[in-house]
Short mmCIF file of C-alpha atoms in Angstrom, two decimals:
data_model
loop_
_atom_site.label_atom_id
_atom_site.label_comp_id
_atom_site.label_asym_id
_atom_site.label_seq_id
_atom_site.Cartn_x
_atom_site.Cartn_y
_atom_site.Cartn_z
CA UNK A 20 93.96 101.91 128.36
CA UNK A 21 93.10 99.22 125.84
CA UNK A 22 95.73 96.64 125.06
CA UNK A 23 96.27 95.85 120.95
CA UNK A 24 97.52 92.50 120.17
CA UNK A 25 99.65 92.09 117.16
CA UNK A 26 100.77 89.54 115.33
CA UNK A 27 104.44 88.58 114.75
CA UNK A 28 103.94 90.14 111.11
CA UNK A 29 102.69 93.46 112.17
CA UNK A 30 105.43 94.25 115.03
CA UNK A 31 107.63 93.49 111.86
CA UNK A 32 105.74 95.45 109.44
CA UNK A 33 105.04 98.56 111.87
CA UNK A 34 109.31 98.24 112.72
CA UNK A 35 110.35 98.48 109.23
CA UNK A 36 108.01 101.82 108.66
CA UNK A 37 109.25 103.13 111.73
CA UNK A 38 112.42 102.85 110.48
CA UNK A 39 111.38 103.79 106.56
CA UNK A 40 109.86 107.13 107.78
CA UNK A 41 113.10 107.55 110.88
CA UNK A 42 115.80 107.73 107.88
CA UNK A 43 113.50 109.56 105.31
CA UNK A 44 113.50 112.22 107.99
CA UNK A 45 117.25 112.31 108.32
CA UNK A 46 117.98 112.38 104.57
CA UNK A 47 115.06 115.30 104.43
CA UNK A 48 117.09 117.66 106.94
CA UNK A 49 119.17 117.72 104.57
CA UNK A 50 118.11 120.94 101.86
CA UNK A 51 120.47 119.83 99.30
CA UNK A 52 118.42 116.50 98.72
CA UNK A 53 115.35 115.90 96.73
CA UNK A 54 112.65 114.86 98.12
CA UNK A 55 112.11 112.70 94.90
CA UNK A 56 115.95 110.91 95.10
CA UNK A 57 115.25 110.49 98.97
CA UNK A 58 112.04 108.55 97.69
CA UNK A 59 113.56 106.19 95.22
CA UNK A 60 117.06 105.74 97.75
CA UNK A 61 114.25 104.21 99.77
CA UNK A 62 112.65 102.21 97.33
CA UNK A 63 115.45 100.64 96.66
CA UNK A 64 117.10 100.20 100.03
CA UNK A 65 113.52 98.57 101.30
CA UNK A 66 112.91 97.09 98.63
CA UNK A 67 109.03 98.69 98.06
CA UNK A 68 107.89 98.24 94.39
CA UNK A 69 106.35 102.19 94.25
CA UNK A 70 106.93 105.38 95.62
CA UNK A 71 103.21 106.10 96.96
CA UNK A 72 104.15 103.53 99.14
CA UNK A 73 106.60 105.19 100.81
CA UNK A 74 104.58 108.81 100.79
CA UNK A 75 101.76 106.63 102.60
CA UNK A 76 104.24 105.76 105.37
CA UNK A 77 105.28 109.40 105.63
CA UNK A 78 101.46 110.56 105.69
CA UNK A 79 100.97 108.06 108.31
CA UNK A 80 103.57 109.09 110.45
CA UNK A 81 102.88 112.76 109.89
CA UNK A 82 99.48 112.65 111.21
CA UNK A 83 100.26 110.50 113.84
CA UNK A 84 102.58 113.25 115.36
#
């Protein structure tokens, strides 16, 4: 098993996607929301400038499962 060092930056950066894509699949349980409101909720909570932003974190995450 290889070891990957990371900066201080990317343990941040790789926390606050882990985090982005954890609540986006919480609010997404949920049928009554829309995938598009769950999008801009967080945009705005994180704040991330556009949405394909956020789908890339959730494309990410998806194939990493």
């Amino acid at each position: 098993m290889t070891m990957t060092l990371q900066t201080q930056f990317q343990i941040r950066r790789q926390k606050k996607r882990d985090e982005i894509y954890a609540e986006y699949k919480r609010l997404a349980a949920n049928p009554d929301n829309s995938r598009s409101a769950i999008i801009q909720y967080l945009m705005g909570k994180y704040n991330i400038g556009a949405a394909s932003t956020i789908y890339g974190i959730i494309k990410e995450k998806e194939a990493q499962a």
